[in-house]
Amino acid sequence: MESDSVFNRAHALVFRLIDERRVNALRLDHTDGLYDPYAYFDALQRRFAVHEQDKKQSPDDEARPLPLLVEKILGKDEALSPAWPVDGTTGYDFTSLVEGLFVNPEAEAALTAAYRTHTGDQATFAEHVHHSKHHVLAHSLVSEINMLAARLQRIAMDNRSYRDFTLLSLTRALVEVAAAFPVYRTYLRDTNERQERDERLIRTAVRLARRRSPALSPSIFEFVERQLLGQPTPSGVETDRRAFALPFQQLTGPIMAKAVEDTAFYRYTRLICLNEVGGQPARFGVEPLAFHAQNEARAQNWPFSLVTTSTHDTKRGEDAAARIAVLSEVPRLWTATARALRELSADGETDIAAPEPAQLYGLFQAIVGSWPFGWDGRDGKQEFVARMQTYALKAAREAKQRTSWLNPDAEYEAGVSAFIERAFANDAFVEQLREFCDKIAPYAASNALAQCLLRFCAPGVPDTYQGAELWHQCLVDPDNRRPVDFERRRRLLAELRGRLADRRGLARDLLDRYADGAVKLFVTHLALAARKDRPELFLRGDYTALPGVNHVVAFTRGFEAERLVCAVPRLAYTLTRGEKPWAVGDAWGELTLDVRHGGTYLNVFTGARLSLGEKVRLSELFAEFPLALLLREDGA
């Protein structure tokens, strides 16, 4: 992309579609693999700045005529650079945050203990990541690390202070530095401008690598650090960033992706809804304050950023994750259920290889997440079993412990598939699953509907993955690439539209039949209709968190005279003690919400008109539906 001719030819079709107004924004995946991401983004913007001004000689360099949304996996405490000429990310930061809202942080100790008991795995997630990085560097990316080490040795040979370093010692040091990197990559450029954040990250990685490698000379790490920072050598020779530092940056991203998303996520299976692209499995749940803080920042800095809960790359569909999150509200019940499933699946023959303990524990969670709402475990069982076998095969290969993509163990893989087949042939195993899934199903649906509405109302542009208009309980690809029944969705949408005159009755009916997913389509349709009716409010509105109780997440947004209030339940099983199917009506008791802005509001989902003071009883707000999207009508 650094070559103008390559850049123009590679983008010829895209440019034509944009020029013809058939495309009005670009989503850019894998941009961390570019040599200089900033230069690439800038080249796109300059091309269209010139185009928009009819190729005048002095285009406005500050203009961003083309909305660019970039795939960027942000690490802990990492933020998208405000210097980039882009409009935000593709939304993985939102995914991990909103899904974490429905994980009960108080269950961390209990579920960690259960995980260790079931699997024998005592390692932390950070330890799994470190080991996985070494595995990836020793197998998948060995040629890339060797190339960089050879380049580093040539640089050392040109300086008498470093020429005694061997290729082996340089390779070992480089592997340790790469394994210690805390983020996907840094963004140093050809210029000598100071970039304090990146320099700090490099120094941190080198310091960690040095601490983990007492057998290597500290001078080797000093040399590596100087090269990564582009600092002068002791002899006064200025280092060339292009020779080593910039190519190194292109490698740390793939290392992180392959080690974390494609390895550690499948080895550490404590609660797999936390193991999501952009997620941090070591962080057990997200408090509402953190969710609100990110929304406020997005409203101020990145209002056009995508917000999503499922993509082609997520490890499981949004509604599978929503059900798995309920396990954190029933840790004792889940621990007993997982034990029973393990015993029932092992019942009978013993000559069939079971999955590794952590793989089996993760597989049970995947089955629970994927178990269709309202399913009896009989009709369509073979199709479901085949999906679980495909998932188990992929999970085992990604974990790279007993089999892998590079070195598949056909006998072990056949044993895992046979194990799943035999388990589902056991009626007691299937019945145990059905009973457990039925018990938590309404609360899983509550989680799913809540995160669906938050996606449509939070600052940013909502991205709905194909098929996710109804329950989306798929697993990682290829499961999430299956054909979508669009005809069924059209039919259900037509039915909903035909009944909107009686929204109260429709809402009650949809809750009663929630298993078919039409209630999610109802939320999706009405939320999008509200966005279409008041685009500036949803796109440019400010954001204020509404203080409330532990079991509600609420905020208000305003633009000029327009205002909305969005409120959803959180940890609904805990709130209702598992005794009510939905967090509606008297489940809320005397609890109130401070909406701060009184007036007359329309409840989008029930059609009710509410005259609100500054406070509203939650039993009134959720009287007939477990979500609330209120639009102020009087312009007060």
XYZ file of C-alpha atoms in Angstrom:
636
model
C 0.000 0.000 0.000
C 3.045 2.293 0.182
C 3.236 2.205 -3.621
C 0.883 4.672 -5.326
C 0.370 2.408 -8.322
C -0.462 -0.614 -6.151
C -2.721 1.472 -3.913
C -4.711 2.849 -6.870
C -5.048 -0.450 -8.698
C -6.009 -2.367 -5.556
C -8.754 0.153 -4.789
C -10.032 0.773 -8.314
C -13.378 -0.981 -7.812
C -13.915 0.472 -4.332
C -13.139 3.982 -5.554
C -15.566 3.605 -8.445
C -18.368 2.460 -6.150
C -17.748 5.401 -3.825
C -17.618 7.850 -6.718
C -20.968 6.504 -7.923
C -22.435 7.005 -4.418
C -23.171 3.303 -4.150
C -20.873 3.028 -1.132
C -20.713 5.769 1.477
C -18.337 4.345 4.114
C -15.652 1.694 4.436
C -15.116 -0.936 7.098
C -11.429 -1.868 7.105
C -10.355 -5.177 8.643
C -6.815 -6.243 9.578
C -5.337 -2.762 9.293
C -2.813 -3.570 12.026
C -1.057 -5.692 9.412
C -0.202 -2.625 7.343
C 3.311 -1.206 7.322
C 1.997 2.267 8.215
C -1.748 2.304 9.025
C -1.847 6.090 9.478
C -0.387 6.681 6.014
C -2.968 4.322 4.497
C -5.911 6.050 6.204
C -4.528 9.430 5.206
C -4.121 8.336 1.570
C -7.800 7.289 1.441
C -8.982 10.559 2.917
C -6.779 12.688 0.662
C -8.024 10.898 -2.436
C -11.615 11.760 -1.561
C -10.832 15.216 -0.241
C -9.468 15.961 -3.713
C -12.441 14.260 -5.359
C -14.998 16.159 -3.292
C -13.421 19.499 -4.178
C -13.358 18.647 -7.849
C -9.598 18.152 -7.731
C -8.767 21.677 -6.593
C -5.151 22.370 -5.805
C -5.649 23.003 -2.081
C -7.868 20.357 -0.520
C -8.694 20.784 3.139
C -6.261 18.455 4.865
C -8.446 18.328 7.984
C -11.554 17.155 6.123
C -12.679 13.544 6.484
C -14.968 13.116 3.498
C -14.965 9.312 3.722
C -16.170 7.606 6.928
C -13.623 4.928 7.834
C -14.298 2.304 10.504
C -11.218 0.282 11.375
C -10.910 -3.127 12.958
C -8.837 -2.373 16.030
C -8.608 -4.672 19.025
C -7.969 -2.357 21.953
C -6.047 -3.686 24.924
C -6.614 -2.806 28.545
C -6.513 0.986 29.002
C -5.770 1.398 25.266
C -7.674 3.965 23.204
C -7.987 4.623 19.490
C -5.514 7.332 18.457
C -7.282 10.693 18.003
C -4.662 11.549 15.375
C -5.932 8.892 12.969
C -8.151 10.226 10.139
C -10.857 7.648 10.891
C -14.313 7.705 12.479
C -14.043 4.849 14.945
C -13.680 1.097 15.285
C -15.737 -1.816 13.998
C -17.179 -2.276 17.480
C -15.382 -5.090 19.303
C -14.694 -2.765 22.235
C -18.470 -2.366 22.638
C -19.069 -6.121 22.277
C -16.869 -7.120 25.184
C -18.191 -4.335 27.384
C -21.916 -4.910 26.835
C -21.632 -8.693 27.156
C -19.681 -8.241 30.385
C -22.573 -6.268 31.874
C -24.542 -9.489 32.260
C -21.791 -11.422 34.043
C -22.137 -11.365 37.817
C -18.731 -10.342 39.254
C -19.634 -11.825 42.631
C -19.474 -15.320 41.111
C -15.821 -15.092 40.089
C -14.411 -17.046 43.033
C -17.035 -19.786 42.786
C -16.702 -20.269 39.026
C -12.911 -20.133 39.169
C -12.924 -22.863 41.816
C -15.376 -24.927 39.761
C -13.237 -24.532 36.653
C -10.081 -25.630 38.418
C -11.840 -28.601 40.006
C -13.341 -29.783 36.715
C -10.221 -29.243 34.609
C -7.203 -29.296 36.895
C -6.014 -26.115 35.175
C -4.372 -23.843 37.755
C -2.878 -21.340 35.278
C -4.147 -17.786 34.972
C -5.325 -16.405 31.665
C -2.182 -14.254 31.455
C -0.052 -17.374 31.820
C -2.026 -19.090 29.067
C -1.454 -16.079 26.795
C 2.289 -16.121 27.441
C 2.565 -19.848 26.752
C 0.395 -19.518 23.660
C 2.599 -16.750 22.262
C 5.643 -18.985 22.630
C 3.788 -21.806 20.898
C 2.789 -19.579 17.982
C 6.307 -18.175 17.620
C 7.828 -21.665 17.695
C 5.431 -23.117 15.121
C 3.153 -20.810 13.144
C 5.352 -17.709 12.806
C 8.794 -19.217 13.080
C 9.933 -18.025 9.637
C 8.828 -14.449 10.368
C 10.692 -14.300 13.694
C 13.783 -15.869 12.107
C 13.730 -13.261 9.338
C 13.605 -10.435 11.853
C 16.353 -12.024 13.952
C 18.573 -12.308 10.878
C 17.935 -8.656 10.095
C 18.761 -7.752 13.685
C 22.018 -9.694 13.479
C 23.060 -7.808 10.341
C 22.460 -4.549 12.187
C 24.547 -5.810 15.120
C 27.407 -6.816 12.834
C 27.716 -3.210 11.673
C 28.423 -1.963 15.192
C 31.433 -3.154 17.152
C 29.577 -2.804 20.465
C 27.109 -5.498 19.432
C 28.799 -7.726 16.867
C 29.464 -10.520 19.362
C 25.753 -11.242 19.715
C 24.902 -14.618 18.220
C 21.901 -15.260 16.026
C 20.571 -17.703 18.636
C 20.741 -15.193 21.481
C 19.135 -12.477 19.356
C 16.338 -14.834 18.330
C 15.654 -15.820 21.934
C 15.577 -12.181 23.038
C 13.298 -11.236 20.173
C 10.888 -14.062 20.997
C 10.700 -12.949 24.625
C 10.095 -9.309 23.715
C 7.355 -10.260 21.252
C 5.756 -12.562 23.826
C 5.797 -9.789 26.429
C 4.057 -7.205 24.231
C 0.906 -6.036 26.069
C -1.012 -4.759 22.997
C -1.444 -5.772 19.386
C 1.118 -3.312 18.063
C 2.784 0.068 18.255
C 2.593 2.699 15.508
C 6.039 4.264 15.183
C 6.552 5.834 11.776
C 9.459 6.716 9.477
C 9.663 10.145 11.076
C 11.678 10.818 14.212
C 8.721 12.332 16.039
C 8.339 11.305 19.671
C 5.484 8.919 20.370
C 5.517 8.576 24.113
C 2.801 5.931 24.371
C 4.523 3.584 21.958
C 7.917 4.161 23.537
C 6.454 3.338 26.946
C 4.939 0.090 25.619
C 8.232 -0.956 24.047
C 10.191 -0.284 27.244
C 7.627 -2.245 29.256
C 7.837 -5.251 26.910
C 11.649 -5.248 26.949
C 11.715 -4.960 30.743
C 9.346 -7.949 31.108
C 11.302 -9.989 28.576
C 14.581 -9.273 30.359
C 13.067 -10.319 33.702
C 11.896 -13.614 32.192
C 15.291 -14.358 30.605
C 17.985 -14.264 33.282
C 20.274 -16.419 31.158
C 20.545 -13.768 28.426
C 22.890 -10.797 28.696
C 21.108 -7.509 29.581
C 23.120 -5.845 26.805
C 21.187 -7.872 24.218
C 17.903 -6.421 25.479
C 19.445 -2.956 25.541
C 20.360 -3.410 21.875
C 16.871 -4.665 20.958
C 15.255 -1.748 22.785
C 17.428 0.800 20.977
C 16.503 -0.695 17.630
C 12.779 -0.718 18.424
C 12.919 2.895 19.591
C 15.147 4.083 16.766
C 17.715 5.447 19.205
C 21.393 6.177 18.384
C 23.849 3.407 19.219
C 26.775 4.033 21.645
C 28.936 4.863 18.632
C 26.516 7.641 17.702
C 25.083 5.910 14.614
C 21.380 6.747 14.121
C 19.288 3.601 13.813
C 16.985 3.197 10.832
C 13.463 2.335 11.955
C 12.646 0.892 8.544
C 15.319 -1.769 8.937
C 13.800 -3.422 11.993
C 11.359 -1.457 14.156
C 8.602 -0.973 11.582
C 8.630 -4.579 10.293
C 8.597 -5.756 13.926
C 5.385 -3.778 14.472
C 3.699 -5.698 11.671
C 4.498 -8.984 13.413
C 3.229 -8.327 16.935
C -0.389 -8.043 15.742
C -0.520 -11.539 14.170
C 1.295 -12.944 17.205
C -1.333 -11.518 19.525
C -4.246 -12.596 17.324
C -3.010 -16.159 16.861
C -1.980 -16.573 20.492
C -4.941 -14.955 22.220
C -8.002 -15.270 19.978
C -6.948 -18.485 18.250
C -5.227 -20.342 21.091
C -5.594 -19.065 24.670
C -9.334 -18.487 24.253
C -9.698 -22.228 23.622
C -7.356 -23.327 26.414
C -8.762 -21.231 29.245
C -12.489 -21.994 29.456
C -13.525 -20.660 32.870
C -16.514 -18.757 31.396
C -16.339 -18.707 27.632
C -18.685 -15.761 27.039
C -15.747 -13.657 28.295
C -13.464 -15.173 25.650
C -14.534 -12.808 22.891
C -12.671 -10.808 20.263
C -11.623 -7.618 21.999
C -12.470 -9.124 25.380
C -10.363 -9.632 28.469
C -11.217 -12.997 30.079
C -9.255 -12.069 33.202
C -11.812 -9.306 33.834
C -14.818 -11.097 35.299
C -17.760 -8.925 34.336
C -18.226 -5.217 33.704
C -19.762 -2.751 36.134
C -22.302 -0.258 34.731
C -19.974 2.651 35.554
C -17.371 1.314 33.126
C -20.021 0.799 30.450
C -21.293 4.351 30.857
C -17.778 5.812 30.818
C -17.014 4.221 27.455
C -20.336 5.365 26.018
C -19.671 8.925 27.143
C -16.242 8.856 25.528
C -17.678 7.463 22.285
C -20.392 10.130 22.190
C -17.776 12.849 22.533
C -14.950 11.475 20.390
C -16.232 8.769 18.030
C -19.993 9.256 17.424
C -19.864 7.354 14.100
C -18.027 4.325 15.498
C -19.735 0.977 14.942
C -21.317 -0.767 17.924
C -21.938 -4.469 17.501
C -22.580 -7.666 19.429
C -21.946 -10.214 16.653
C -19.699 -10.251 13.588
C -18.225 -12.833 11.240
C -15.290 -13.162 13.658
C -16.965 -13.347 17.074
C -16.466 -16.651 18.862
C -20.183 -17.132 19.446
C -23.438 -15.447 18.524
C -24.658 -12.677 20.807
C -27.534 -14.729 22.198
C -25.360 -17.770 22.895
C -23.130 -15.454 24.923
C -26.190 -14.014 26.680
C -27.233 -17.454 27.900
C -23.726 -18.482 28.986
C -23.556 -15.279 31.051
C -26.457 -16.568 33.182
C -24.125 -19.282 34.520
C -22.528 -16.546 36.613
C -25.873 -16.040 38.368
C -26.323 -19.740 39.164
C -22.771 -20.903 39.993
C -23.859 -23.724 42.315
C -26.482 -25.023 39.917
C -24.050 -24.821 37.005
C -21.273 -26.577 38.932
C -23.620 -29.439 39.783
C -24.937 -29.575 36.206
C -21.437 -29.639 34.697
C -20.504 -32.474 37.063
C -23.605 -34.418 36.082
C -22.969 -33.865 32.374
C -19.412 -35.097 32.729
C -20.555 -38.249 34.519
C -23.404 -38.941 32.086
C -21.234 -38.375 29.007
C -18.654 -40.808 30.355
C -21.235 -43.441 31.176
C -20.842 -46.764 29.404
C -17.940 -47.409 27.044
C -14.512 -46.190 28.083
C -12.528 -46.836 24.912
C -13.607 -43.581 23.253
C -11.276 -40.640 23.859
C -12.921 -37.782 25.715
C -11.899 -34.206 24.967
C -9.226 -32.689 27.187
C -10.790 -31.545 30.513
C -10.703 -27.808 29.688
C -12.042 -28.536 26.216
C -14.870 -30.619 27.669
C -15.778 -27.914 30.190
C -15.851 -25.332 27.395
C -17.863 -27.678 25.191
C -20.576 -28.034 27.834
C -20.872 -24.222 27.967
C -20.991 -24.023 24.175
C -23.808 -26.586 24.109
C -25.774 -24.621 26.718
C -25.282 -21.377 24.781
C -26.325 -22.945 21.487
C -29.286 -24.937 22.832
C -32.241 -23.406 20.936
C -34.850 -21.616 23.028
C -37.785 -23.940 23.626
C -36.075 -27.028 22.166
C -37.027 -30.431 23.561
C -33.732 -32.046 22.599
C -35.332 -34.426 20.102
C -36.379 -32.903 16.770
C -33.314 -31.910 14.779
C -30.949 -33.591 17.228
C -28.596 -34.961 14.583
C -28.137 -31.531 13.047
C -27.353 -30.073 16.469
C -24.915 -32.893 17.236
C -23.138 -32.296 13.922
C -22.765 -28.595 14.771
C -21.264 -29.446 18.175
C -18.873 -31.942 16.588
C -17.677 -29.322 14.106
C -17.224 -26.806 16.906
C -15.365 -29.295 19.120
C -13.006 -30.127 16.249
C -12.212 -26.473 15.662
C -11.822 -25.746 19.383
C -9.419 -28.659 19.795
C -7.318 -27.625 16.816
C -7.208 -24.007 17.948
C -6.120 -25.042 21.457
C -3.176 -26.891 19.856
C -2.728 -29.293 22.762
C -3.757 -32.704 21.411
C -4.276 -31.780 17.767
C -3.844 -28.722 15.561
C -4.359 -27.365 12.051
C -0.681 -27.945 11.246
C -0.483 -31.413 12.779
C -3.967 -32.948 13.090
C -4.358 -36.112 15.150
C -7.043 -37.992 13.229
C -7.479 -40.664 15.911
C -8.017 -38.157 18.706
C -10.398 -36.065 16.604
C -12.455 -39.119 15.652
C -12.630 -40.011 19.336
C -13.945 -36.561 20.268
C -16.659 -36.752 17.598
C -17.636 -40.248 18.769
C -17.720 -39.019 22.357
C -20.232 -36.284 21.465
C -22.336 -38.721 19.426
C -22.464 -41.169 22.316
C -23.262 -38.478 24.891
C -26.292 -37.267 22.933
C -27.461 -40.855 22.461
C -27.840 -40.973 26.254
C -31.361 -39.748 27.044
C -30.349 -38.820 30.595
C -27.583 -36.543 29.258
C -30.020 -34.784 26.909
C -32.658 -34.445 29.620
C -30.120 -32.934 32.022
C -29.273 -30.319 29.408
C -32.898 -29.608 28.574
C -33.887 -29.081 32.205
C -30.995 -26.734 32.868
C -31.452 -24.729 29.664
C -35.209 -24.392 30.246
C -34.625 -23.103 33.781
C -32.343 -20.269 32.701
C -33.911 -19.589 29.282
C -36.124 -16.571 30.192
C -33.176 -14.871 31.872
C -30.945 -15.601 28.904
C -33.613 -14.043 26.689
C -33.770 -11.041 29.029
C -29.993 -10.591 28.683
C -30.228 -10.952 24.920
C -33.007 -8.404 24.512
C -31.255 -5.970 26.837
C -27.967 -6.020 24.951
C -29.906 -5.758 21.680
C -31.573 -2.517 22.798
C -28.336 -1.112 24.227
C -26.708 -1.619 20.825
C -29.401 0.466 19.129
C -29.473 3.264 21.709
C -25.837 3.687 22.767
C -23.695 6.277 20.955
C -22.423 4.969 17.631
C -23.810 3.268 14.540
C -25.426 -0.124 15.307
C -24.182 -3.068 13.268
C -26.567 -6.039 13.076
C -24.990 -9.249 11.826
C -26.979 -11.167 9.244
C -29.462 -13.498 10.906
C -29.217 -11.798 14.305
C -32.657 -10.211 13.904
C -33.954 -13.399 15.579
C -32.153 -15.489 18.216
C -28.526 -15.791 17.176
C -27.133 -18.794 19.038
C -24.447 -19.841 16.615
C -20.837 -20.573 17.473
C -17.616 -19.544 15.766
C -17.250 -20.019 12.008
C -18.230 -22.065 10.126
C -21.310 -22.188 12.367
C -22.006 -18.452 11.990
C -21.783 -18.682 8.182
C -24.786 -20.969 7.753
C -27.568 -19.803 5.405
C -30.056 -17.357 6.926
C -33.800 -17.969 6.553
C -34.695 -14.470 5.358
C -38.155 -15.554 4.212
C -39.066 -16.475 7.788
C -37.849 -13.074 8.963
C -39.914 -11.288 6.315
C -42.986 -13.249 7.327
C -42.553 -12.488 11.035
C -41.856 -8.818 10.316
C -45.041 -8.539 8.268
C -46.970 -10.106 11.138
C -45.485 -7.638 13.641
C -46.248 -4.627 11.467
C -49.816 -5.763 11.069
C -50.301 -5.811 14.862
C -48.538 -2.602 15.933
C -51.845 -0.838 16.578
C -52.124 -2.888 19.786
C -48.552 -2.834 21.046
C -49.491 -3.849 24.579
C -51.220 -6.997 23.396
C -48.468 -7.718 20.897
C -45.753 -7.319 23.532
C -47.523 -9.729 25.910
C -47.985 -12.283 23.149
C -44.352 -12.057 22.062
C -43.107 -12.610 25.617
C -45.354 -15.654 25.940
C -43.894 -17.120 22.729
C -40.369 -15.756 23.163
C -38.788 -19.025 22.018
C -39.481 -18.225 18.338
C -37.356 -15.053 18.496
C -40.068 -12.739 17.199
C -39.736 -10.638 20.365
C -36.156 -9.791 19.380
C -37.305 -8.818 15.885
C -39.943 -6.616 17.576
C -37.241 -4.803 19.569
C -35.005 -4.515 16.511
C -37.762 -3.156 14.260
C -39.090 -0.563 16.698
C -35.630 0.614 17.782
C -34.574 1.090 14.155
C -37.845 2.885 13.406
C -37.113 5.261 16.281
C -33.623 5.893 14.914
C -35.072 6.597 11.474
C -37.614 9.014 12.948
C -35.053 10.900 15.059
C -31.671 10.376 13.398
C -29.891 13.353 14.959
C -30.900 12.333 18.471
C -29.448 8.847 18.093
C -26.404 9.871 16.069
C -25.378 13.142 17.705
C -27.213 13.154 21.012
C -25.281 13.694 24.235
C -25.069 10.936 26.823
C -25.817 10.941 30.535
C -25.807 7.860 32.731
C -28.829 7.563 35.000
C -28.014 6.458 38.538
C -30.055 3.501 39.601
C -29.993 0.153 41.308
C -27.591 -2.686 40.616
C -30.127 -4.464 38.406
C -30.796 -1.735 35.837
C -28.628 -0.044 33.219
C -30.114 3.260 32.080
C -29.108 6.446 30.331
C -30.626 9.465 28.648
C -29.578 11.168 25.437
C -30.578 14.601 24.200
C -30.226 16.644 21.023
C -31.751 20.119 20.990
C -35.398 19.603 22.138
C -35.361 15.826 21.551
C -34.676 13.323 24.330
C -34.748 9.604 24.939
C -34.468 7.362 27.971
C -33.162 3.807 27.579
C -33.375 1.334 30.475
C -32.768 -2.423 30.607
C -32.586 -5.011 33.405
C -29.286 -6.541 34.468
C -28.745 -9.829 36.324
C -32.459 -10.587 36.081
C -32.184 -14.095 37.561
C -30.641 -12.656 40.723
C -33.247 -9.892 40.848
C -36.207 -12.270 40.612
C -34.491 -15.148 42.464
C -35.351 -17.319 39.503
C -39.023 -17.226 40.463
C -40.411 -14.943 37.739
C -39.952 -15.477 34.012
C -39.350 -11.776 33.294
C -38.179 -8.714 35.220
C -41.482 -6.885 34.815
C -44.117 -5.336 37.069
C -43.886 -6.020 40.787
C -40.524 -7.765 40.437
C -39.033 -4.305 40.970
C -40.828 -3.555 44.217
C -40.386 0.050 45.347
C -37.192 0.733 43.377
C -37.078 3.966 41.379
C -35.001 5.472 38.590
C -33.937 9.102 38.451
C -34.616 10.082 34.819
C -33.552 13.708 35.487
C -35.637 15.113 32.632
C -39.371 15.126 33.241
C -42.045 15.398 30.575
C -44.430 13.296 28.536
C -42.778 10.236 27.003
C -43.898 7.540 24.576
C -42.912 3.988 25.492
C -41.907 2.648 22.074
C -42.605 -0.992 22.965
C -46.014 -0.679 24.615
C -47.373 2.541 23.115
C -48.065 3.854 26.630
C -47.649 7.550 27.343
C -45.986 8.364 30.634
C -45.962 11.713 32.402
C -42.708 11.556 34.290
C -41.280 13.666 37.044
C -37.594 13.379 37.810
C -38.117 9.918 39.302
C -40.100 6.962 38.006
C -40.936 3.668 39.682
C -39.292 0.783 37.848
C -42.437 -1.291 38.338
C -44.210 1.355 36.227
C -41.407 1.632 33.690
C -41.280 -2.144 33.172
C -44.974 -2.801 33.832
C -45.585 -4.728 30.623
C -42.255 -5.254 28.901
C -38.762 -5.912 30.292
C -37.143 -3.100 28.276
C -37.890 0.595 28.024
C -37.172 3.016 25.209
C -38.921 6.296 25.963
C -39.076 9.193 23.503
C -40.076 12.589 24.860
C -43.046 14.023 22.991
C -43.599 17.472 24.456
C -40.177 18.947 23.629
C -39.817 20.167 27.217
